Short mmCIF file of C-alpha atoms and ligand atoms in Angstrom, two decimals:
data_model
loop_
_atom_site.label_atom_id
_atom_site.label_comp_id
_atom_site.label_asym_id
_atom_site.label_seq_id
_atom_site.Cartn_x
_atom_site.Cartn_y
_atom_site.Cartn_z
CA UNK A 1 2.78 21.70 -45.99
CA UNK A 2 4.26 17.94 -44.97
CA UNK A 3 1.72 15.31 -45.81
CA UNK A 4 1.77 14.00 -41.84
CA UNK A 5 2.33 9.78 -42.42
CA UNK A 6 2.03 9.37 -38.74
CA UNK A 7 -2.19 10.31 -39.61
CA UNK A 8 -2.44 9.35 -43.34
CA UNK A 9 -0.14 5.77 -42.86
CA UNK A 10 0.45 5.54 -39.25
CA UNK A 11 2.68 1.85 -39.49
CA UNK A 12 5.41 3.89 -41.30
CA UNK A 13 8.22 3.95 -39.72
CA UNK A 14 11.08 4.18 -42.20
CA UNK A 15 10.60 6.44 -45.38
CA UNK A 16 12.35 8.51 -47.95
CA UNK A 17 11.16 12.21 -48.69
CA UNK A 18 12.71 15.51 -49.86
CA UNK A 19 13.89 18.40 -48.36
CA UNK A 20 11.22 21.38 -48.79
CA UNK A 21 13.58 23.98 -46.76
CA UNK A 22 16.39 24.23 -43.87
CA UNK A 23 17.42 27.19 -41.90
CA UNK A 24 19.59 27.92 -39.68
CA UNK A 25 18.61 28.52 -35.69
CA UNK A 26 21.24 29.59 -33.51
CA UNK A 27 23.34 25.82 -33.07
CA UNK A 28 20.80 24.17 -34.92
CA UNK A 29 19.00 23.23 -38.18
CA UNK A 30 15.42 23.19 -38.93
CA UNK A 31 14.23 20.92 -41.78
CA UNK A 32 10.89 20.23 -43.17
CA UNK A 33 10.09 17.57 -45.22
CA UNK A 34 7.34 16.94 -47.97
CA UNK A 35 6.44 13.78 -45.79
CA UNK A 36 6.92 13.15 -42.35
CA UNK A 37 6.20 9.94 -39.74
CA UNK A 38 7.63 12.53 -36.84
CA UNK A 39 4.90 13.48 -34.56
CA UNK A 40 5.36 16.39 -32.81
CA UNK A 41 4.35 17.02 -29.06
CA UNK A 42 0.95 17.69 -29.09
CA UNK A 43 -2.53 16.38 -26.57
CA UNK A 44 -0.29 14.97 -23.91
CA UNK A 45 2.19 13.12 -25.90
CA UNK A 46 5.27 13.30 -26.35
CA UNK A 47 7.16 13.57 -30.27
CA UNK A 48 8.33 10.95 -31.94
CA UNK A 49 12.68 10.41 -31.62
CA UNK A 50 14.56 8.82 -34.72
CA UNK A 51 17.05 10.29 -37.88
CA UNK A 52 16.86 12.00 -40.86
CA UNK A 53 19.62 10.64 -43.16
CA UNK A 54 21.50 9.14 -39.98
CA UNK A 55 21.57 12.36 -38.27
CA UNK A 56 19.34 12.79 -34.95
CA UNK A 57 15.95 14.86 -34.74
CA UNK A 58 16.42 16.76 -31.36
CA UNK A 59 13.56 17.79 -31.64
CA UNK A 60 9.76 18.05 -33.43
CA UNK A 61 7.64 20.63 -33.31
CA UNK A 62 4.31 22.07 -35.65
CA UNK A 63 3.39 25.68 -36.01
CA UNK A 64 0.61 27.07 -38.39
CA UNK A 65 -0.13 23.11 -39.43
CA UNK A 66 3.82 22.39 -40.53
CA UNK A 67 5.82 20.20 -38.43
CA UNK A 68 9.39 21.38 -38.29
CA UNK A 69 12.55 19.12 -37.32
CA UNK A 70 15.60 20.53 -35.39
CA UNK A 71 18.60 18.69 -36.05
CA UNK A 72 22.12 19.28 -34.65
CA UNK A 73 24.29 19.48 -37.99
CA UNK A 74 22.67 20.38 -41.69
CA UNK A 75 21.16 17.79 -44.16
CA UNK A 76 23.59 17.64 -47.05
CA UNK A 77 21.32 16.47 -49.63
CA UNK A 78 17.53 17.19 -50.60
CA UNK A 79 16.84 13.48 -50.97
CA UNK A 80 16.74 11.86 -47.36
CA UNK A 81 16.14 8.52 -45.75
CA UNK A 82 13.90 9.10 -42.26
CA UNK A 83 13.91 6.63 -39.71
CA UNK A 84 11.48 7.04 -36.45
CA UNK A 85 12.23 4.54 -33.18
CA UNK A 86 8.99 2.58 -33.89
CA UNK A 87 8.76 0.89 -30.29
CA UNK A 88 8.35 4.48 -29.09
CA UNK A 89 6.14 4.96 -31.22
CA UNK A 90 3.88 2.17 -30.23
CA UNK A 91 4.54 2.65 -26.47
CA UNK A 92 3.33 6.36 -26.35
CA UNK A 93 -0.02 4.53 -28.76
CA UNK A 94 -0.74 2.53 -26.60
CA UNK A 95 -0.67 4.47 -23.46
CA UNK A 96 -2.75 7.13 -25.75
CA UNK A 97 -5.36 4.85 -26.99
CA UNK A 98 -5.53 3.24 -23.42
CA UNK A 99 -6.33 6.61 -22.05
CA UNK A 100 -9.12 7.44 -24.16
CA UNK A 101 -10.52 3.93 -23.09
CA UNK A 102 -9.78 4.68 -19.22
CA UNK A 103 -10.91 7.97 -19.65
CA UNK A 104 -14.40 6.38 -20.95
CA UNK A 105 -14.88 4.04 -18.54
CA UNK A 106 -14.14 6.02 -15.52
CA UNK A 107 -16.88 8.43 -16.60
CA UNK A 108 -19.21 5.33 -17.62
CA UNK A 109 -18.87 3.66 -14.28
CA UNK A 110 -18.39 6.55 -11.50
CA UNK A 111 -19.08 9.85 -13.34
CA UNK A 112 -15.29 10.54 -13.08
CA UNK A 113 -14.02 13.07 -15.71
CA UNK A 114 -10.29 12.99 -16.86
CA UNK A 115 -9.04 16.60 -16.34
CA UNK A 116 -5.37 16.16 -17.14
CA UNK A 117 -2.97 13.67 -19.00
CA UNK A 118 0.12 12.97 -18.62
CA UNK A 119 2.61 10.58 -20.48
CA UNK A 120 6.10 10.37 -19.53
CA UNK A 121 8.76 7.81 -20.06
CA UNK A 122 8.30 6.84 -16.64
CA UNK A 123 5.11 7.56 -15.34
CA UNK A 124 1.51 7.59 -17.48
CA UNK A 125 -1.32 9.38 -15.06
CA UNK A 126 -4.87 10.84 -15.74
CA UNK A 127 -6.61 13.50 -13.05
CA UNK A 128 -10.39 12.60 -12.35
CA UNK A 129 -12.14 15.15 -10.84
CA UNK A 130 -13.08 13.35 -7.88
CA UNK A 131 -11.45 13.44 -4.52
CA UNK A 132 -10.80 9.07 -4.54
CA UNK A 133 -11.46 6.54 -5.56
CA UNK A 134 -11.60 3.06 -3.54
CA UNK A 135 -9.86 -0.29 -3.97
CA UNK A 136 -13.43 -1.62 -5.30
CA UNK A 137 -13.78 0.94 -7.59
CA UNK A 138 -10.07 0.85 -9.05
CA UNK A 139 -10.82 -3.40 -9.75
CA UNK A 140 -14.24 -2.54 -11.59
CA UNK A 141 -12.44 0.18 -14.00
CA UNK A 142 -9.46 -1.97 -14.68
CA UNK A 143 -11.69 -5.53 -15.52
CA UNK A 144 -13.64 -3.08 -17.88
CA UNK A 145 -10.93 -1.47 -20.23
CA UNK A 146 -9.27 -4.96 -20.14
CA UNK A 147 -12.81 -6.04 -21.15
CA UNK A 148 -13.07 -3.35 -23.75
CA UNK A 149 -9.46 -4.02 -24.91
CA UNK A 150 -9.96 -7.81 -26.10
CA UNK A 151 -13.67 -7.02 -27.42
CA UNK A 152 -11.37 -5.59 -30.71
CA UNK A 153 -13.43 -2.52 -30.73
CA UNK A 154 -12.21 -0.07 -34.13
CA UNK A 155 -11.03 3.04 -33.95
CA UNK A 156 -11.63 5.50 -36.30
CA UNK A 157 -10.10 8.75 -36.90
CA UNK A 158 -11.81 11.40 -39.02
CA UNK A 159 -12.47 15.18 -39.20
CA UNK A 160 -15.67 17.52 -38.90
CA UNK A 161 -16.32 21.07 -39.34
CA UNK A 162 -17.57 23.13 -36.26
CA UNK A 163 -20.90 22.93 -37.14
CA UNK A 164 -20.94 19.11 -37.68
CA UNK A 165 -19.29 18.56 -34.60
CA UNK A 166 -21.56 20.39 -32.85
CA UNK A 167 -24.14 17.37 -33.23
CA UNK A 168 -22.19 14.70 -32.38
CA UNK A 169 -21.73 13.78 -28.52
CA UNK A 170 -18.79 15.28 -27.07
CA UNK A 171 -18.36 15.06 -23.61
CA UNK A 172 -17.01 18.81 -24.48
CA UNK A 173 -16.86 20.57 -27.06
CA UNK A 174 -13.63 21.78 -28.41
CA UNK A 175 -12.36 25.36 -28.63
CA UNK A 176 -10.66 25.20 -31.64
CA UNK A 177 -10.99 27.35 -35.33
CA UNK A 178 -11.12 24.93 -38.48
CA UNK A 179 -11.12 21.38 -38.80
CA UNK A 180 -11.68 19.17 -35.89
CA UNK A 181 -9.81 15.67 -35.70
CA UNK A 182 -12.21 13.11 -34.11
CA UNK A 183 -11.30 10.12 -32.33
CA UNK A 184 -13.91 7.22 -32.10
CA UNK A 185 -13.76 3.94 -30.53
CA UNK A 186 -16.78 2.36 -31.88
CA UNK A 187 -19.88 3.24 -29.16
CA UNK A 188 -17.31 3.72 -26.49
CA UNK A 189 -15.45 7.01 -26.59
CA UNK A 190 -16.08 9.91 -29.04
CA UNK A 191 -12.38 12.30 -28.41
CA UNK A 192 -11.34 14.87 -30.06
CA UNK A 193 -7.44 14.50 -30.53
CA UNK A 194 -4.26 15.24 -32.31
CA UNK A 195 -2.54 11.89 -31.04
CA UNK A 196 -1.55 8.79 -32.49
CA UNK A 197 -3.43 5.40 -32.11
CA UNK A 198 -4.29 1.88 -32.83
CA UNK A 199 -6.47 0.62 -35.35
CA UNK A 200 -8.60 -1.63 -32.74
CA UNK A 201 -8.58 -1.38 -29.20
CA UNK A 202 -6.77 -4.98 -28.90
CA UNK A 203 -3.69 -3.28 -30.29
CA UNK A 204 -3.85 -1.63 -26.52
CA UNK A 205 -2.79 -5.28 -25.30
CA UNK A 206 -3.77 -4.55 -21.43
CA UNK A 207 -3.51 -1.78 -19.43
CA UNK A 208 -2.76 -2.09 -15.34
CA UNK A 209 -3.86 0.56 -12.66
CA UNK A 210 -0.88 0.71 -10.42
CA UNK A 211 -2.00 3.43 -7.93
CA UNK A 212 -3.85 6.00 -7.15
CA UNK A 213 -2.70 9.48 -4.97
CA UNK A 214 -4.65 12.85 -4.26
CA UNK A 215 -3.91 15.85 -6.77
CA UNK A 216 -5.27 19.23 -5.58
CA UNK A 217 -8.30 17.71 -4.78
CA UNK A 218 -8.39 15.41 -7.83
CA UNK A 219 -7.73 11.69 -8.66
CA UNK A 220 -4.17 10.80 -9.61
CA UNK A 221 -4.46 7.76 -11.23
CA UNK A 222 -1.33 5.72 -12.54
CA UNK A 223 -1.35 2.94 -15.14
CA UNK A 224 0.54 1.19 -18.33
CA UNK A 225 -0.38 0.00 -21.16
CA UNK A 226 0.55 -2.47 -23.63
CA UNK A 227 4.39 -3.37 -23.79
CA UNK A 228 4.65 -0.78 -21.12
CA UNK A 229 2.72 -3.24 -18.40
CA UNK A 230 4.31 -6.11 -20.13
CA UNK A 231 8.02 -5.12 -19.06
CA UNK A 232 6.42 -4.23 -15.70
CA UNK A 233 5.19 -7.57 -15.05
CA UNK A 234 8.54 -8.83 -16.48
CA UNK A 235 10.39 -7.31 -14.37
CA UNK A 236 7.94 -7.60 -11.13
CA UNK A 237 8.07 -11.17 -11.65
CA UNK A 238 11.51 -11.65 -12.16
CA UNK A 239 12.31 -9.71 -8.47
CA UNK A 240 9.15 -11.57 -7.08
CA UNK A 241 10.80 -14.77 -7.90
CA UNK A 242 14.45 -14.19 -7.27
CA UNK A 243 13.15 -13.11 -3.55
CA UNK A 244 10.57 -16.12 -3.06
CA UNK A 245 13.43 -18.89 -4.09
CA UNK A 246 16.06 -16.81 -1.89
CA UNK A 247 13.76 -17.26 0.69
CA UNK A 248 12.96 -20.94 -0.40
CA UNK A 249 9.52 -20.65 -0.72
CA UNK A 250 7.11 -19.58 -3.63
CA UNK A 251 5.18 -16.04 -4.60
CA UNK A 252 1.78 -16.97 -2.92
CA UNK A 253 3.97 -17.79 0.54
CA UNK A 254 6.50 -15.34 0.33
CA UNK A 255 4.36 -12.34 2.62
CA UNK A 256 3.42 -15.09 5.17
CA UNK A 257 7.67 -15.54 5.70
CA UNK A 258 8.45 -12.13 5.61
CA UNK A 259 6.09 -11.45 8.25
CA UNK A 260 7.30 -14.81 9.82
CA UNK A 261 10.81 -13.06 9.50
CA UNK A 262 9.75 -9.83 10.66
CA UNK A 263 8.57 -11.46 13.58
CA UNK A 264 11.23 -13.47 14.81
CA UNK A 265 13.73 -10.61 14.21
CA UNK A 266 11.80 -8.42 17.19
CA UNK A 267 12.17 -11.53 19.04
CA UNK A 268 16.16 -11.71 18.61
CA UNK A 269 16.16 -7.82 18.94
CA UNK A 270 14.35 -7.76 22.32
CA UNK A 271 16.57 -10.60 23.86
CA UNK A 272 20.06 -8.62 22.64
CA UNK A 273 18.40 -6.22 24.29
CA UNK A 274 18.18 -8.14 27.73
CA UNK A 275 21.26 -9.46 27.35
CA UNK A 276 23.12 -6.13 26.91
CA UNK A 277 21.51 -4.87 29.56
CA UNK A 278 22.86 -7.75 31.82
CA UNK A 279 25.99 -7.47 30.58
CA UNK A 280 26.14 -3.78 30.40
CA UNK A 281 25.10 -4.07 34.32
CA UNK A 282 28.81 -6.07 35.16
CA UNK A 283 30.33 -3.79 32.89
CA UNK A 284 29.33 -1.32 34.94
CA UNK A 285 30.21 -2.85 38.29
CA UNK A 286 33.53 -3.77 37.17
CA UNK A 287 34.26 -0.66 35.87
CA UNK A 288 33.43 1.40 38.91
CA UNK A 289 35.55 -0.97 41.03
CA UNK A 290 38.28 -0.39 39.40
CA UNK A 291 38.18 3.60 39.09
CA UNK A 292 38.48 3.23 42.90
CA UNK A 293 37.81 6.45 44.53
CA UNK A 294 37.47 8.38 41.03
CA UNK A 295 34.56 10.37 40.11
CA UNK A 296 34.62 9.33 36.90
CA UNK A 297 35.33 6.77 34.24
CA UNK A 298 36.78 6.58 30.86
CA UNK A 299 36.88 3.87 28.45
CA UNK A 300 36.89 4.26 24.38
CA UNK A 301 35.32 0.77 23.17
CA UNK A 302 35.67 -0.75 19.39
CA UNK A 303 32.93 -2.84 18.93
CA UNK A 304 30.08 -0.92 20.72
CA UNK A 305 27.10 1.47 18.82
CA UNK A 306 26.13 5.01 19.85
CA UNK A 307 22.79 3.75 21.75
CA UNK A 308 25.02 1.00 23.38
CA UNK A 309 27.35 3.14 25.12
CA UNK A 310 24.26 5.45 26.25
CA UNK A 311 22.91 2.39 27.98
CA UNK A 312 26.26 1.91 29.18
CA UNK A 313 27.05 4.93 30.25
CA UNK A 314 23.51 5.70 32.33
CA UNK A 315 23.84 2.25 34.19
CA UNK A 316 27.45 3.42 35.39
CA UNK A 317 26.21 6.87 36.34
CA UNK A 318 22.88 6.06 38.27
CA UNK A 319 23.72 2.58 39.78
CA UNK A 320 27.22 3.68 40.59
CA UNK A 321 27.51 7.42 40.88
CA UNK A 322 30.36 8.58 38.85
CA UNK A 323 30.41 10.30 35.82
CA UNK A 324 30.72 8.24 32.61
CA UNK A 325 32.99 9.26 29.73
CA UNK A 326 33.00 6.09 27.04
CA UNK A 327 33.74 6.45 23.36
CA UNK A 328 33.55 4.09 20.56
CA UNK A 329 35.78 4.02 17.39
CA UNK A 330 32.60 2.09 15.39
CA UNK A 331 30.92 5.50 15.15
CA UNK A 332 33.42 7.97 16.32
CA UNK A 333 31.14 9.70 19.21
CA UNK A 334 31.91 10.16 22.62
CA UNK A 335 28.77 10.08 25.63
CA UNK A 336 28.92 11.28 28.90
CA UNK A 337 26.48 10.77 31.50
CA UNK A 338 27.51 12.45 35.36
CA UNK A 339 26.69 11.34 37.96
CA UNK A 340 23.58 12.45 39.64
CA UNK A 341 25.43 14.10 42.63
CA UNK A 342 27.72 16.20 40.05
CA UNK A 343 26.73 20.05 40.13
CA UNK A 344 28.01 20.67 36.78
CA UNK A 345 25.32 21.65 33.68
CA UNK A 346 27.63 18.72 31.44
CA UNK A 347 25.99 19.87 27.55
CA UNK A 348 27.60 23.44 28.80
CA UNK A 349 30.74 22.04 30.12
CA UNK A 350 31.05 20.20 27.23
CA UNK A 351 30.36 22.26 24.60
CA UNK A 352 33.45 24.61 26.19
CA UNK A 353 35.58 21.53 25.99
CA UNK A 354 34.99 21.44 22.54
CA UNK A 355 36.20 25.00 21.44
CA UNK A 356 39.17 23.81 20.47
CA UNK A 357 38.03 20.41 19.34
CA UNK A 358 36.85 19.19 15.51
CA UNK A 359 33.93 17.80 16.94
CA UNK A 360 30.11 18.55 17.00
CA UNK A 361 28.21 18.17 19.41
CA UNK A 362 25.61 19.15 22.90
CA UNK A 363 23.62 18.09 25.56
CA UNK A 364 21.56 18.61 28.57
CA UNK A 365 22.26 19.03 31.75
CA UNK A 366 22.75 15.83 32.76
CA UNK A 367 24.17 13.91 29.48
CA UNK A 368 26.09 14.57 26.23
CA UNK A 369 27.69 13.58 23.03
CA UNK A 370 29.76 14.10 20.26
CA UNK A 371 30.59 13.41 17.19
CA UNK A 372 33.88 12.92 15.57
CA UNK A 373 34.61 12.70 11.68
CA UNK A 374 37.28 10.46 12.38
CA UNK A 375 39.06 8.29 15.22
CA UNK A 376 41.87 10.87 15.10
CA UNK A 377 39.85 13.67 16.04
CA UNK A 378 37.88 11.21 18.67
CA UNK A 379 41.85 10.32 20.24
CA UNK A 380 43.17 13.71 19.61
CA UNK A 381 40.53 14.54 21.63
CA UNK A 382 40.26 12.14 24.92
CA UNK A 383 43.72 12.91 25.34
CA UNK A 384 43.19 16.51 25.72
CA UNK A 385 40.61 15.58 28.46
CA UNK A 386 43.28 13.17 30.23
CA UNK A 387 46.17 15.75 29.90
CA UNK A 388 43.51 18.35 32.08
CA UNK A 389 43.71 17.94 35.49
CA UNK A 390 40.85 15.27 36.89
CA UNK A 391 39.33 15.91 33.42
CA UNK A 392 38.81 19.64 34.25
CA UNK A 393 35.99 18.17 36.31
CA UNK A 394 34.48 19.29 39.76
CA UNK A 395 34.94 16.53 42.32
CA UNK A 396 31.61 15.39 43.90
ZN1 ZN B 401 -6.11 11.93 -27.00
#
């Protein structure tokens, strides 16, 4: 059985060890080693990554107490040099150890038990058994594992028997045959656990909530640890900052002129929009002067959006009575709006106009449009319509 360093000396990172067997498993080897640093996946973390003599571990894994490594091609000697990626190491402690504080305090302050633990390379969460939790609430946890965190409390790891255990003060007792690993941080949190973690709780460094969301019921609740939060806050600052000195001002400002922004942008959007719609209106006028007599009016425009040439296109058709056909090359669709004294149902008309077209689209009775993948298809397709008789459309 492999003497497991990552419990007896868990600062090793880099060790050499001999080869107590290898097989062969389909593409892959399996090695065990009289000593190992490799934790495998076990209580909600993840195994330990790294080499054994320079070639990667693919995988870690323990059955019946031995922890067996998978590697890709064989070992060639029984001697080996093992190398595990320490800063993984001492993320997934830190997020471990900061979850058995978190776990603690959320029962000490609000009776909320941790149900569930996750801890993935992107996301750490634990599920409380309680439907939320508020803004309050989420403050008073965080100030107290910080709290707990630079109080330097020691952690201890040790084992019991069943019947020992049984008198100590588990929150529950495990289910489990044997030996029972116990995790204590001094008069806060009695665990038991097969993880890694730090020495004293300080080693945690600080943990952040970030967020909370509902769970079947339960408490989602998301948070980092150690140089987890650290690369968080690096990086939070660093876009924080780049936006406030974009926007020439500093962090505590920065909401008040994006709102500022915000606000003066509905502004500018509601005046275009009274513009347009004054200009739209002599559009309009123009246009149906010059169709003369026509009952309709075609135009294809190449600076003018979808909603624009609706606006367009209804201002024509109720202030002027003719049937509007415009088109725009920006976004390759077509609108039609008839005229209100057309007896024509236009979606249907349409739609038969466009058997033979590569365009999709529909409508109502009164308006349509459609959509072109490109401006050939749009022009391929207006000069069908002008090569049809009065644009296959009844006169009104
Ligand atoms: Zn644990």
């Amino acid at each position: 059985m492999s003497i497991k360093l990552y419990y007896t000396s868990p600062s090793t990172t880099n060790w050499v060890t001999t080869v107590t067997s290898q097989q062969k498993e389909g593409n892959t080897y399996i090695v065990t080693l009289a000593e190992t640093a490799f934790y495998p996946e076990g209580g909600g973390q993840p195994s330990d990554s790294g080499t054994i003599e320079g070639i990667r571990v693919i995988d870690v894994f323990e059955k019946n107490g031995e922890v067996y490594h998978r590697l890709a091609t064989p070992v060639a000697s029984s001697t080996v040099r093992c190398e595990i990626d320490g800063r993984r190491r001492l993320d997934h402690t830190q997020q471990h150890s900061g979850q058995h504080l978190l776990s603690a305090v959320c029962i000490d302050l609000f009776d909320a038990h941790t149900v569930g633990f996750h801890l993935g390379n992107d996301a750490v969460t634990i599920d409380l058994n309680i439907p939320s939790l508020s803004d309050e609430q989420l403050l008073a946890i965080e100030d107290r594992v910080n709290e707990l965190i630079y109080a330097n409390i020691p952690v201890e790891t040790y084992y019991v028997s069943k019947e020992d255990a049984a008198a100590l003060p588990f929150r529950k007792l495990p289910e489990v045959e044997g030996e029972i690993r116990v995790v204590e941080m001094k008069g806060v949190d009695l665990s038991v656990c097969c993880g890694t973690h730090v020495s004293i709780t300080g080693e945690i460094g600080i943990i952040k909530l970030l967020k909370t969301e509902k769970h079947r019921g339960m408490t989602r609740l998301f948070f980092k640890c150690g140089q987890r939060a650290l690369h968080d806050y690096r990086s939070s600052h660093t876009t924080l900052t780049t936006i406030a000195q974009h926007f020439a001002t500093n962090r505590d400002m920065l909401a008040n002129v994006l709102y500022k922004l915000e606000a003066e942008n509905k502004e500018l959007q509601k005046q275009l929009q009274q513009l347009k719609q004054t200009l739209f209106r002599i559009e309009a006028e123009k246009m149906a002067q010059q169709s003369h007599a026509a009952p309709f009016v075609l135009k294809v425009y190449d600076d003018l959006t979808l909603k624009d040439l609706q606006m367009l296109a209804n201002e024509i058709a109720l202030q002027h009575h003719k049937t509007a056909i415009l088109a725009t090359t920006v976004e390759n669709r077509l609108v039609i709006v008839k005229s209100p004294t057309l007896n024509l149902h236009i979606g249907n008309w349409l739609k038969q106009q466009l058997q033979s077209a590569n365009g999709k689209g529909g409508g109502n009775e009164r308006q349509a449009q459609v959509a072109f993948p490109s401006n050939i298809e749009l022009f391929s397709f207006i000069n069908e319509l002008q090569a049809e008789k009065q644009l296959m459309l009844p006169i009104d």
